[in-house]
XYZ file of C-alpha atoms in Angstrom:
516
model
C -52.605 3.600 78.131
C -51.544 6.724 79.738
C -50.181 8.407 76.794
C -53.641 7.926 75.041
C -55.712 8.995 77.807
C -54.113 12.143 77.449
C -54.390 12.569 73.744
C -57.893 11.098 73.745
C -58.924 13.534 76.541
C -57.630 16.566 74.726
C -59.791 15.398 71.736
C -62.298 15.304 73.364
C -62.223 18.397 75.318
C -61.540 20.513 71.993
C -64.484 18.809 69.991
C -66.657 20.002 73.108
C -65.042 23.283 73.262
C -65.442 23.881 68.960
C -69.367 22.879 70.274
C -69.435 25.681 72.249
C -67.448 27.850 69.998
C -70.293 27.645 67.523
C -72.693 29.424 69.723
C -70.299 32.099 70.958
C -68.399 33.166 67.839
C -66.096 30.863 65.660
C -62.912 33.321 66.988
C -63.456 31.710 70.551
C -62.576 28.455 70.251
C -59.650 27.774 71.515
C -56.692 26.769 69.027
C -57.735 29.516 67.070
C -57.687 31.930 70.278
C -54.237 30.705 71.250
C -53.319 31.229 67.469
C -54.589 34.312 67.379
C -52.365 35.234 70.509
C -49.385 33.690 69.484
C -49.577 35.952 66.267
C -49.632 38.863 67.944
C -46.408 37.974 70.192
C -44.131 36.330 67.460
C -41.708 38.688 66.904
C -41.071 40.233 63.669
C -38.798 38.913 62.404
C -40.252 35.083 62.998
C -43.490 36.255 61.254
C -41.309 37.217 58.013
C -39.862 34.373 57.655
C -43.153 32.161 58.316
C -44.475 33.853 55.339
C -41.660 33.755 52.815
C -41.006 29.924 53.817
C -45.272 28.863 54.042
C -46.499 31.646 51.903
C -50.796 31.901 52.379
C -50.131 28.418 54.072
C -48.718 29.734 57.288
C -52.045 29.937 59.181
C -52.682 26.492 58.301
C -48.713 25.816 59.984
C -49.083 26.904 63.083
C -52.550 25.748 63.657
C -51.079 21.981 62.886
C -48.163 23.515 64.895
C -50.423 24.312 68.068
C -52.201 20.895 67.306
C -48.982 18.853 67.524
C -48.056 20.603 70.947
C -50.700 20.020 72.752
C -50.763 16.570 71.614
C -47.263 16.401 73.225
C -48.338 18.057 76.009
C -51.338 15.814 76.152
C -49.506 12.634 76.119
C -47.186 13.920 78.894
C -50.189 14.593 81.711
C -51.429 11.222 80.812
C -48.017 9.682 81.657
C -48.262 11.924 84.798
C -51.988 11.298 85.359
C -50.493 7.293 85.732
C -48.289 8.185 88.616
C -50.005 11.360 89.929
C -53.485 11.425 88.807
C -54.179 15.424 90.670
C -50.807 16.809 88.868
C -52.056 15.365 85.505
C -55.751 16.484 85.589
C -54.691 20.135 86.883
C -52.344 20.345 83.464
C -55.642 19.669 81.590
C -57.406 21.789 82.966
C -54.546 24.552 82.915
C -54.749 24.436 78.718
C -58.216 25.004 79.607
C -57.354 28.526 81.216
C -54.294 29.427 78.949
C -57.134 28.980 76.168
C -59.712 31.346 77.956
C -56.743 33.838 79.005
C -55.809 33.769 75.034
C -59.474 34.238 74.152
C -60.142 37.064 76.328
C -56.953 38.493 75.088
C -58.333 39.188 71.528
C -59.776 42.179 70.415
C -63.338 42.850 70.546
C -63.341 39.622 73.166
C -65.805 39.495 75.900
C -65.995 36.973 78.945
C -68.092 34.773 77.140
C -65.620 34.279 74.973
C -63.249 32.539 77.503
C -66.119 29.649 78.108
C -65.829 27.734 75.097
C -62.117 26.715 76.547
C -63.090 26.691 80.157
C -65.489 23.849 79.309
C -63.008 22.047 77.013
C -60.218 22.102 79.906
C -62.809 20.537 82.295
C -64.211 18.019 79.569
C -60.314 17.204 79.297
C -59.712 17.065 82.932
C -63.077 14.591 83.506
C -62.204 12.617 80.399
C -58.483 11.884 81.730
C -59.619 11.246 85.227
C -62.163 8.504 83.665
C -59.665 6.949 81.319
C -56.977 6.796 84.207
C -59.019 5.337 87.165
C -61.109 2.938 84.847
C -57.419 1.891 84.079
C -55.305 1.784 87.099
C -58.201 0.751 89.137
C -56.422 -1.999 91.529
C -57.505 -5.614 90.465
C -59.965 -7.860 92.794
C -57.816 -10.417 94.695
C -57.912 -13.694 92.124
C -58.212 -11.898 89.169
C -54.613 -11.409 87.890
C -51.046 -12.505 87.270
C -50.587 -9.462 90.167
C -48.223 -7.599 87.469
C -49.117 -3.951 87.486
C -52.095 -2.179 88.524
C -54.327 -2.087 85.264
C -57.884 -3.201 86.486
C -59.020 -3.523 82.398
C -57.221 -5.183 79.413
C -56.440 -3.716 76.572
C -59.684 -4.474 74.746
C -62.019 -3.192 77.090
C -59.482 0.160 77.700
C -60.539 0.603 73.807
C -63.878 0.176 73.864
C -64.051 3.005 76.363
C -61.816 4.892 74.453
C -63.499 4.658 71.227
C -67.067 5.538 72.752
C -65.212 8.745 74.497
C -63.831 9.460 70.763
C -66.974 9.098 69.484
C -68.684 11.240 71.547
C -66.292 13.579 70.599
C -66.626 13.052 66.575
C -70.251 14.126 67.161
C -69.277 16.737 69.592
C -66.867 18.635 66.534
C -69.272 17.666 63.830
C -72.227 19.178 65.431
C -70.329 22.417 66.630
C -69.013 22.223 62.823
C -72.700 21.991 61.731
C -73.882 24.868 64.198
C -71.206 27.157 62.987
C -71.655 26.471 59.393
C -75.499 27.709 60.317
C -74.409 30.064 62.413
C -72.650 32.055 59.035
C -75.647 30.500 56.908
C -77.037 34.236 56.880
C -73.426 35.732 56.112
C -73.278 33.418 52.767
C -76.970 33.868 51.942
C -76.697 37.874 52.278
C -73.702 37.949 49.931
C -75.597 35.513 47.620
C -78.124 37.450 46.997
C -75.849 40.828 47.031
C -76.038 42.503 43.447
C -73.356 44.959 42.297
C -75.035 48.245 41.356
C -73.866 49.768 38.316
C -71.019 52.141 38.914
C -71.361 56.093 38.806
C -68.128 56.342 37.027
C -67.298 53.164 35.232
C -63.969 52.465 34.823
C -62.412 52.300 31.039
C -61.973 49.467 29.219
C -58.308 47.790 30.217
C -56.328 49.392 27.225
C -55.756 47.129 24.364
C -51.853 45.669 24.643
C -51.992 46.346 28.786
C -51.387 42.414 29.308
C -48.903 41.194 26.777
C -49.818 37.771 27.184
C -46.147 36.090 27.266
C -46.086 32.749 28.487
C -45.804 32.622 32.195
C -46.123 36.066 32.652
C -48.635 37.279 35.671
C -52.126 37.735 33.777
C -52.598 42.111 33.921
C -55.455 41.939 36.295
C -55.643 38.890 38.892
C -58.006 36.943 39.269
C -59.923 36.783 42.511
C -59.148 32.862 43.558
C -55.274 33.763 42.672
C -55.379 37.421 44.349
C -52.505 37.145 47.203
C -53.990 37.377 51.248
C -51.947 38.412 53.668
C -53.938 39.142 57.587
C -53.754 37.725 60.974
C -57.276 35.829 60.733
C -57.246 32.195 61.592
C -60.815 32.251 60.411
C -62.162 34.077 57.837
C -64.900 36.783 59.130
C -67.965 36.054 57.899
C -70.274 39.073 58.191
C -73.981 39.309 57.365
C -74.477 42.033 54.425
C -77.793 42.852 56.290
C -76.806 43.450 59.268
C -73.288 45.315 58.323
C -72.939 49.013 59.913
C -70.163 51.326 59.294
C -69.379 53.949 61.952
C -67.438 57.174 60.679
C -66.645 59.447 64.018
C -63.489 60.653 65.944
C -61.662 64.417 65.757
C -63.026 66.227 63.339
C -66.110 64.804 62.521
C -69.061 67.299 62.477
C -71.491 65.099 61.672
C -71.144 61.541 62.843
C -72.505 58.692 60.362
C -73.610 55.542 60.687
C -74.419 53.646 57.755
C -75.999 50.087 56.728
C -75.172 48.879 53.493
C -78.274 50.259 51.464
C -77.241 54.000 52.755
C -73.199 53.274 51.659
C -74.563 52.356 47.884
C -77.159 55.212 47.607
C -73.965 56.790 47.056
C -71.590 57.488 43.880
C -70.548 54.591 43.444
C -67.076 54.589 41.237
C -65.010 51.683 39.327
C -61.393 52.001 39.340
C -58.387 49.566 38.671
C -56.301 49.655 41.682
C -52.929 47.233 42.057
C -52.727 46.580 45.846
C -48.931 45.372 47.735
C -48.311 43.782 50.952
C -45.198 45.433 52.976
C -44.241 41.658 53.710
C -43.111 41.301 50.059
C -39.741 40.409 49.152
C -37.718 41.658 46.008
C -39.650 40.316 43.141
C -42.140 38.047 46.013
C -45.728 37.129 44.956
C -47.890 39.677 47.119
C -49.127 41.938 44.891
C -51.965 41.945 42.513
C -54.219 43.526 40.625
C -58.408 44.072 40.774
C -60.849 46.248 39.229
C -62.396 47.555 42.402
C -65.707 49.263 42.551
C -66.641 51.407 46.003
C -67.728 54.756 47.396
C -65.248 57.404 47.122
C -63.811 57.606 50.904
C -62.989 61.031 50.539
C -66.731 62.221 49.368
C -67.676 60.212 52.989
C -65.378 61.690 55.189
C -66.436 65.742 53.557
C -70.314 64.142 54.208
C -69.043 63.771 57.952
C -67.385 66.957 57.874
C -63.780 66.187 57.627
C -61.026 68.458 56.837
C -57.303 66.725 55.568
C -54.294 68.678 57.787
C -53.369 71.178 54.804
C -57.124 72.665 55.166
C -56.564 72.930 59.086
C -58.237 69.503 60.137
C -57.212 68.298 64.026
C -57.350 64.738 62.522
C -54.026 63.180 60.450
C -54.828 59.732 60.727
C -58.118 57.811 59.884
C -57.734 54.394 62.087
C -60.141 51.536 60.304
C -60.931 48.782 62.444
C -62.488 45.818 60.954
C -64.994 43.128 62.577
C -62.055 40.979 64.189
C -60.470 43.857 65.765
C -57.643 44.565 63.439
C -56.684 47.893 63.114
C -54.988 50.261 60.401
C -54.086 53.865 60.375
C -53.884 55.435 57.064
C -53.427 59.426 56.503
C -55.869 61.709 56.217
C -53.944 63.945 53.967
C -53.573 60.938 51.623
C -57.107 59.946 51.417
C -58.258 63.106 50.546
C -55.694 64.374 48.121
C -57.797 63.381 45.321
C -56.840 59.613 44.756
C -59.307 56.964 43.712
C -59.077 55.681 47.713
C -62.198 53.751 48.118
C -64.903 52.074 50.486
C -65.143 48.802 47.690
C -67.781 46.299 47.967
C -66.864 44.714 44.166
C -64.218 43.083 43.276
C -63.633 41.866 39.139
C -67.054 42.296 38.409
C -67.944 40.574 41.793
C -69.148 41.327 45.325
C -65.677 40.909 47.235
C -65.188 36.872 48.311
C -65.041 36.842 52.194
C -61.433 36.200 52.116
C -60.984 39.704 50.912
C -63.157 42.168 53.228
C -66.739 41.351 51.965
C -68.933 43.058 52.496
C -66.392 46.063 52.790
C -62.877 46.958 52.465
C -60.327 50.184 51.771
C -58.347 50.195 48.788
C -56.370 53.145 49.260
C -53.547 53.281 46.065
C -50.684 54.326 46.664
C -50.144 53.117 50.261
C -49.120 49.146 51.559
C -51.760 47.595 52.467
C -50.844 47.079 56.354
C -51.640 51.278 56.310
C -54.788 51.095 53.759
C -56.334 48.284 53.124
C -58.349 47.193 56.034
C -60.977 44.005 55.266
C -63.855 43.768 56.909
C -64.524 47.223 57.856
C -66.740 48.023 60.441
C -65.138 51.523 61.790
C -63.315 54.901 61.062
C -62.405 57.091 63.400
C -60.733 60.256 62.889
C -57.935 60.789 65.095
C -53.838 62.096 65.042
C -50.124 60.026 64.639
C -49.467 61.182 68.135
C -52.422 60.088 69.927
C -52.636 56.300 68.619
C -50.929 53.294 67.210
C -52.592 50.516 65.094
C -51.696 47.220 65.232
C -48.993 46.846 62.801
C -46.958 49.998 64.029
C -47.080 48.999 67.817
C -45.043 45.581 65.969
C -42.207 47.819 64.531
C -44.067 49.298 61.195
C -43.624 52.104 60.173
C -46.590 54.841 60.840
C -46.715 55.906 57.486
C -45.604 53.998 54.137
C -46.120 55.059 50.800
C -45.606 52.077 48.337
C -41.950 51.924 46.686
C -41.130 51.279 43.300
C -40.571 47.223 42.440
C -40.134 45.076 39.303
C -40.079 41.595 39.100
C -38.832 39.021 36.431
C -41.807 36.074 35.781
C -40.161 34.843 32.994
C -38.335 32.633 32.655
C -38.239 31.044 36.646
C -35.210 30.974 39.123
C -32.940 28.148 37.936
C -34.511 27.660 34.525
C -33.245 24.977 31.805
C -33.427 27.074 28.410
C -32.425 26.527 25.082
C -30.075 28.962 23.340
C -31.399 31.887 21.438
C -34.400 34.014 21.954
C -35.913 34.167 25.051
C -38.714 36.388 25.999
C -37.766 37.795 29.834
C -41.057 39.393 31.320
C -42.619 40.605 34.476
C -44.422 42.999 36.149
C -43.163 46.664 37.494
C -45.379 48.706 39.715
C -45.423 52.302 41.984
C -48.474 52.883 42.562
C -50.287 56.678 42.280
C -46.833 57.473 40.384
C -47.233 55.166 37.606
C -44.486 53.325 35.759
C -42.062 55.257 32.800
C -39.889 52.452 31.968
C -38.324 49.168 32.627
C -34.619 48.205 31.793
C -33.062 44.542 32.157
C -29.155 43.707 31.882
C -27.640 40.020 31.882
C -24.583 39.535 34.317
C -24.151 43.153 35.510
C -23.598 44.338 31.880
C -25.269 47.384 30.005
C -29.398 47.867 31.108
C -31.218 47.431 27.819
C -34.723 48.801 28.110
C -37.958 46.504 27.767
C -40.899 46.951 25.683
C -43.739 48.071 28.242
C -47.770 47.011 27.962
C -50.326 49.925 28.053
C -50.448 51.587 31.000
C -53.589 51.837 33.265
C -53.036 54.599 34.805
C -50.975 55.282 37.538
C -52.599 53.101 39.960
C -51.787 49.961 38.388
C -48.810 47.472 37.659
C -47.296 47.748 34.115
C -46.003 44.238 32.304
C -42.590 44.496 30.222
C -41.032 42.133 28.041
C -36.944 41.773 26.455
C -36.095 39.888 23.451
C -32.632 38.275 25.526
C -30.460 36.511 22.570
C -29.037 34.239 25.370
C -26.253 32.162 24.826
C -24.802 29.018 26.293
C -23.685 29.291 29.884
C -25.066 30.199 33.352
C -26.251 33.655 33.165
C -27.928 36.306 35.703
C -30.988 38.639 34.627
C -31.804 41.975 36.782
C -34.564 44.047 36.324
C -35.125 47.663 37.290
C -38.058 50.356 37.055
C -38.338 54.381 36.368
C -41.301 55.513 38.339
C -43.675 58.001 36.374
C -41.612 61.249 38.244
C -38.070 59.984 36.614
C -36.777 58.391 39.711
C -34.531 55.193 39.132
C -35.822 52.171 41.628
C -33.091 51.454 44.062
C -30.464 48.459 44.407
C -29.693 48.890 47.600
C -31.373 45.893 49.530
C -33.234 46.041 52.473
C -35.733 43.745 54.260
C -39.208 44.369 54.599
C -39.498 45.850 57.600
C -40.192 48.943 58.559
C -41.582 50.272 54.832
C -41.291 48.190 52.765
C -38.032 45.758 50.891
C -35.887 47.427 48.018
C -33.159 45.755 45.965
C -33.357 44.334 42.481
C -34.790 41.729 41.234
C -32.409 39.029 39.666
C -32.816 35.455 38.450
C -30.048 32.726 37.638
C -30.483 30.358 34.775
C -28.939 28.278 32.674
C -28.737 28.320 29.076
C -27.956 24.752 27.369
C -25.414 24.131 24.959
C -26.634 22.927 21.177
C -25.708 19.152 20.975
């Protein structure tokens, strides 16, 4: 009875506190707080690993992972509580205040966002001290065998346990409920947001860019299937009509700040853009590519009076900052060297889904996206390398990292059963703003034979390559390599992903079956 008295009181204390969540801001409520916190302190090296071994399920881990601890942790002051009901209520209330402590700890946080988990820890605390005295309430002379304490049995200890949880059910689904409302105007605004026709349209994808081989990555990726990779535990929602962009900082002559109706008045320009994530592996899954459409940053920043470094601007980095408090430095020089780097609101054809920055993101080509692509965006502010760094470099990123040439084998999969004779081997090879010249395979560390490559896009955008491999009984190992568009040879050397980015070559082991 102890054990559940703690876990029923924590229940109830975070149903309350998701209640109160809903009319503070979603980010508030404390297991995403505390998840949001323990982000930021993993180390490293921890956070690589989390998302090579979960993948885009490693928000949903730890959440289940903070979940199952303080269900532990739950049980435990309820055993306490039994034996020492003020030490037990005073580690209920203390999640309370490591929830508010996380919560105020998160960017963009004020101290209204520490009461959502101040009045979970002391729903918690009252709900355990209820539980516990109704239950170790000493008997009336008369009324028992005299073993124990326990003034209830175990039927009535449940019916007061199952009104508390169902108080609590209507606690979570009303805060549910209120939040859903609460983003009711973020999902109506993008409902009703049209894409404008673009300035400058983008071409038609060339005919023979996606060679459609079996199990080969489709050439541009579809939105639902388009990798995320960010630190949000829940998914900014952000009213279209009430969106403003502020462009200021070193530099800036003329300050702007703009709703979404002045962003579109301007040029508006369509562009297919292929966009990595430093966290990916040799021949990993995150990278993709979009036909994004978006106002030319560079046009912006000249509108706000910006000069790049080479024409004597003060300013070398442009920090973004998006609703949730993320921040990204990219370079100034490199936004405004005359690359399609872009303020996109479409996405395919479509205004961006909220999982990917609606109603505004960068898309910067060229660059990783930990030091371009910021979702969300609600600021730019012009300032220098020395002065200030974001959030990714103060976690041992690099300040600066240009995207470095990859290729990856689809086709056929790690560990693959095949049949003797022709196989097609295909992937993907990318290096972005240089553009891809060639791809060459080899089997077992023999002569590189080069691969038939699809149409190129431009420079911005992956290239997919296919071999004819006559492949023969036996266990056999493919590699792949790629010649950027200036003639340089991508690297075997391996390295990790951090600071810049992984390099190494991409191989794949499979096994070819005998006939008979």
């Amino acid at each position: 009875m102890g054990a559940v008295s703690g876990i029923v009181a924590a229940v109830a204390g975070l149903a309350f506190a998701q209640l109160a969540a809903a009319a503070v801001r979603p980010e508030s409520a404390p297991v995403t707080a505390v998840g949001g916190a323990a982000v930021d302190l993993t180390p490293v090296a921890v956070r690589e690993w989390a998302i090579r071994l979960f993948g885009p399920s490693d928000k949903l881990v730890l959440t289940l992972g903070i979940v199952a601890v303080l269900a532990a942790v739950a049980a435990l002051a309820g055993l306490l509580s039994v034996r020492h009901l003020p030490a037990g209520i005073a580690v209920a209330g203390g999640f309370g205040l490591l929830g508010a402590a996380a919560a105020l700890s998160r960017p963009e946080a004020g101290l209204r966002d520490a009461l959502p988990s101040l009045l979970g820890g002391l729903i918690a605390a009252g709900v355990l001290y209820l539980l516990v005295t109704a239950a170790t309430r000493p008997r009336p002379a008369g009324t028992g065998s005299g073993r124990g304490t326990w003034s209830m049995d175990r039927r009535g200890f449940g019916r007061l346990v199952t009104g508390v949880l169902a108080a609590s059910v209507a606690a979570g689904f009303a805060g549910r409920r209120l939040g859903a409302h609460g983003s009711a105007g973020a999902t109506a605004s993008r409902a009703r947001f049209v894409l404008p026709r673009p300035t400058v349209p983008a071409p038609p994808v060339p005919a023979g860019a996606d060679l459609r081989v079996p199990g080969l990555a489709p050439f541009l990726t579809p939105d639902r299937d388009f990798y995320r990779v960010d630190t949000a535990l829940v998914v900014p929602r952000v009213d279209a009509d009430t969106w403003r962009l502020r462009i200021h900082g070193e530099g800036v002559t003329r300050p702007l700040t703009l709703g979404l109706p002045e962003l579109l008045s301007r040029p508006l320009v369509e562009h297919d853009i292929t966009l990595t994530c430093v966290s990916n592996e040799v021949g990993g899954p995150y990278a993709g590519n979009a036909r994004w459409l978006g106002v030319r940053l560079a046009d912006l920043l000249r509108e706000a009076g910006v000069r790049p470094p080479s024409r004597g601007g003060p300013a070398d980095q442009l920090v973004s900052r998006s609703v949730d408090g993320m921040t990204i430095g990219t370079p100034v020089e490199a936004v405004m060297d005359g690359r399609e780097a872009l303020l996109a609101v479409g996405m395919n054809g479509e205004p961006l889904p909220f999982a990917h920055g609606f109603p505004v993101r960068m898309v910067v080509p060229g660059l990783y996206g930990y030091v371009s692509a910021c979702k969300w965006l609600t600021e730019l502010r012009l300032t220098t390398f020395g002065a200030y760094d974001a959030y990714w470099v103060r976690r041992s990123w690099a300040q600066q990292a240009p995207v470095k040439t990859q290729s990856r084998i689809d086709t056929p999969r790690p560990y693959a059963d095949l049949a003797p004779g022709r196989v097609a081997v295909a992937g993907v090879a990318w290096a972005q703003h240089r553009g891809i010249e060639a791809v060459e395979v080899r089997v077992d560390g023999g002569p590189w034979r080069q691969a038939r490559l699809g149409a190129a896009d431009g420079v911005d955008t992956w290239r997919q390559w296919v071999w004819p491999w006559e492949a023969t009984p036996g266990r056999h190992t493919l590699e792949v390599r790629a010649t950027d568009g200036t003639g340089a040879v991508q690297t075997g050397v391996r390295a990790g992903t951090v600071p810049d980015g992984a390099t190494g070559w991409h191989s794949v082991e499979v096994r070819v079956k005998a006939l008979g």
